[in-house]
CSV table of C-alpha atoms in Angstrom, one decimal:
chain,number,residue,atom,x,y,z
D,1,MET,CA,44.1,29.8,-60.4
D,2,SER,CA,47.5,30.3,-59.0
D,3,VAL,CA,50.2,27.6,-59.1
D,4,PRO,CA,53.3,29.1,-57.3
D,5,ALA,CA,56.4,28.3,-59.3
D,6,GLU,CA,58.6,27.7,-56.2
D,7,LEU,CA,56.5,24.7,-55.0
D,8,ASN,CA,56.1,21.1,-56.0
D,9,TYR,CA,52.8,19.3,-56.2
D,10,THR,CA,51.1,15.9,-56.0
D,11,SER,CA,48.3,14.4,-58.2
D,12,GLU,CA,46.2,14.4,-54.9
D,13,HIS,CA,46.3,18.2,-55.0
D,14,GLU,CA,48.8,18.9,-52.2
D,15,TRP,CA,51.7,21.3,-52.4
D,16,VAL,CA,55.1,20.8,-51.0
D,17,ALA,CA,58.0,23.1,-50.2
D,18,ILE,CA,61.2,21.5,-48.9
D,19,ASN,CA,63.7,23.6,-47.1
D,20,ASP,CA,66.7,22.3,-45.1
D,21,GLY,CA,65.2,18.8,-45.0
D,22,VAL,CA,61.7,19.9,-43.7
D,23,ALA,CA,58.7,19.7,-46.0
D,24,THR,CA,55.8,22.2,-45.5
D,25,ILE,CA,52.6,20.7,-46.9
D,26,GLY,CA,49.2,22.1,-47.7
D,27,ILE,CA,46.3,21.7,-50.2
D,28,THR,CA,46.4,23.6,-53.5
D,29,ALA,CA,44.0,26.4,-54.5
D,30,PHE,CA,42.5,24.0,-57.0
D,31,ALA,CA,41.6,21.5,-54.2
D,32,ALA,CA,40.3,24.3,-51.9
D,33,GLU,CA,38.1,25.7,-54.7
D,34,ALA,CA,36.8,22.2,-55.5
D,35,LEU,CA,36.0,21.6,-51.9
D,36,GLY,CA,34.1,24.9,-51.4
D,37,ASP,CA,33.6,26.1,-47.8
D,38,ILE,CA,36.1,24.2,-45.7
D,39,VAL,CA,34.8,23.7,-42.2
D,40,TYR,CA,37.1,21.1,-40.6
D,41,VAL,CA,40.8,20.1,-40.9
D,42,GLU,CA,42.5,17.1,-39.3
D,43,PRO,CA,46.2,17.0,-40.1
D,44,PRO,CA,48.5,14.3,-38.7
D,45,GLU,CA,49.7,14.8,-35.1
D,46,THR,CA,53.2,16.0,-34.3
D,47,GLY,CA,55.4,12.9,-33.9
D,48,THR,CA,53.5,10.8,-36.4
D,49,ASN,CA,55.5,9.0,-39.0
D,50,VAL,CA,54.1,9.4,-42.5
D,51,ALA,CA,54.9,7.7,-45.8
D,52,VAL,CA,54.5,8.8,-49.4
D,53,GLY,CA,50.9,8.1,-50.6
D,54,GLU,CA,49.5,7.1,-47.3
D,55,THR,CA,46.4,8.8,-45.8
D,56,CYS,CA,47.5,11.0,-42.9
D,57,GLY,CA,44.5,13.3,-42.3
D,58,GLU,CA,41.4,14.8,-43.8
D,59,VAL,CA,39.8,18.1,-44.9
D,60,GLU,CA,36.0,18.5,-44.6
D,61,SER,CA,33.9,21.0,-46.4
D,62,THR,CA,30.2,21.6,-46.7
D,63,LYS,CA,30.3,19.5,-49.8
D,64,SER,CA,32.5,16.5,-48.9
D,65,VAL,CA,35.3,15.0,-46.9
D,66,SER,CA,38.7,14.5,-48.6
D,67,ASP,CA,41.7,12.6,-47.4
D,68,LEU,CA,45.1,14.1,-47.0
D,69,TYR,CA,48.0,12.1,-48.4
D,70,SER,CA,51.6,12.5,-47.4
D,71,PRO,CA,53.8,13.5,-50.3
D,72,VAL,CA,56.9,12.6,-48.4
D,73,ASN,CA,58.4,10.1,-45.9
D,74,GLY,CA,59.3,11.3,-42.5
D,75,GLU,CA,58.1,12.5,-39.1
D,76,VAL,CA,55.6,15.2,-38.6
D,77,VAL,CA,57.4,18.0,-36.7
D,78,ASP,CA,54.8,20.8,-36.7
D,79,VAL,CA,51.1,21.3,-37.3
D,80,ASN,CA,49.4,24.6,-38.2
D,81,GLN,CA,47.1,25.0,-35.3
D,82,ALA,CA,45.8,28.3,-36.8
D,83,ALA,CA,44.5,26.4,-39.8
D,84,VAL,CA,42.9,23.8,-37.6
D,85,ASP,CA,41.2,26.5,-35.6
D,86,ASN,CA,40.2,28.5,-38.7
D,87,PRO,CA,39.9,26.1,-41.6
D,88,GLU,CA,38.5,28.7,-43.9
D,89,VAL,CA,42.1,30.0,-44.3
D,90,LEU,CA,42.8,27.0,-46.6
D,91,GLY,CA,40.4,28.6,-49.1
D,92,THR,CA,41.6,32.2,-48.6
D,93,ASP,CA,45.4,31.7,-48.4
D,94,PRO,CA,46.2,28.0,-49.3
D,95,TYR,CA,49.9,28.7,-50.1
D,96,GLY,CA,50.6,31.0,-47.1
D,97,GLN,CA,48.6,31.0,-43.8
D,98,GLY,CA,46.8,27.8,-45.0
D,99,TRP,CA,49.8,25.4,-44.7
D,100,LEU,CA,48.8,22.2,-42.8
D,101,PHE,CA,51.8,20.4,-41.5
D,102,LYS,CA,55.6,20.0,-41.6
D,103,VAL,CA,57.6,16.8,-42.0
D,104,GLU,CA,61.3,16.2,-41.3
D,105,VAL,CA,62.0,14.3,-44.6
D,106,THR,CA,63.9,11.0,-44.3
D,107,GLU,CA,64.1,10.6,-48.1
D,108,GLU,CA,63.8,13.2,-50.9
D,109,PRO,CA,60.6,12.4,-52.9
D,110,SER,CA,61.2,11.7,-56.5
D,111,ASP,CA,57.6,11.7,-57.9
D,112,LEU,CA,56.5,15.3,-57.1
D,113,LEU,CA,55.0,17.3,-60.0
D,114,SER,CA,56.5,20.5,-61.2
D,115,PRO,CA,54.2,23.6,-61.4
D,116,GLU,CA,53.9,23.0,-65.2
D,117,GLN,CA,53.0,19.4,-64.7
D,118,TYR,CA,50.4,20.3,-62.0
D,119,THR,CA,48.9,23.0,-64.3
D,120,GLN,CA,48.5,20.4,-67.0
D,121,LEU,CA,46.9,18.0,-64.6
D,122,THR,CA,44.4,20.5,-63.3
D,123,GLU,CA,43.5,21.8,-66.8
D,124,GLY,CA,42.5,18.2,-67.6
D,125,GLU,CA,40.3,18.0,-64.4
D,126,GLY,CA,39.0,21.5,-64.5
């Protein structure tokens, strides 16, 4: 399973890339694999304020429904409509075309996991 070194992670299996104060957020390959065939995605709407640890959307598969949690505080500035229209991309390209939403960060998060920490977490769950 891939865990890109340039990203940070959450224990809820989201990945985060922060560039110039904007966080791009998606679900990890581990989460996508655990969910199976993803059939529906509901990210937060543009303009929504999100807070660390709060539920802000959901991902539905043929197996289950999982909540999305915001890994950062801020305002949603973009949503990946292509992933909403074709949710299977979360399973085929979770770190590229499968990003879910972008947030203008109001405060740098301090509790994100490094790739090494996330790998240790998933090895414990896998």
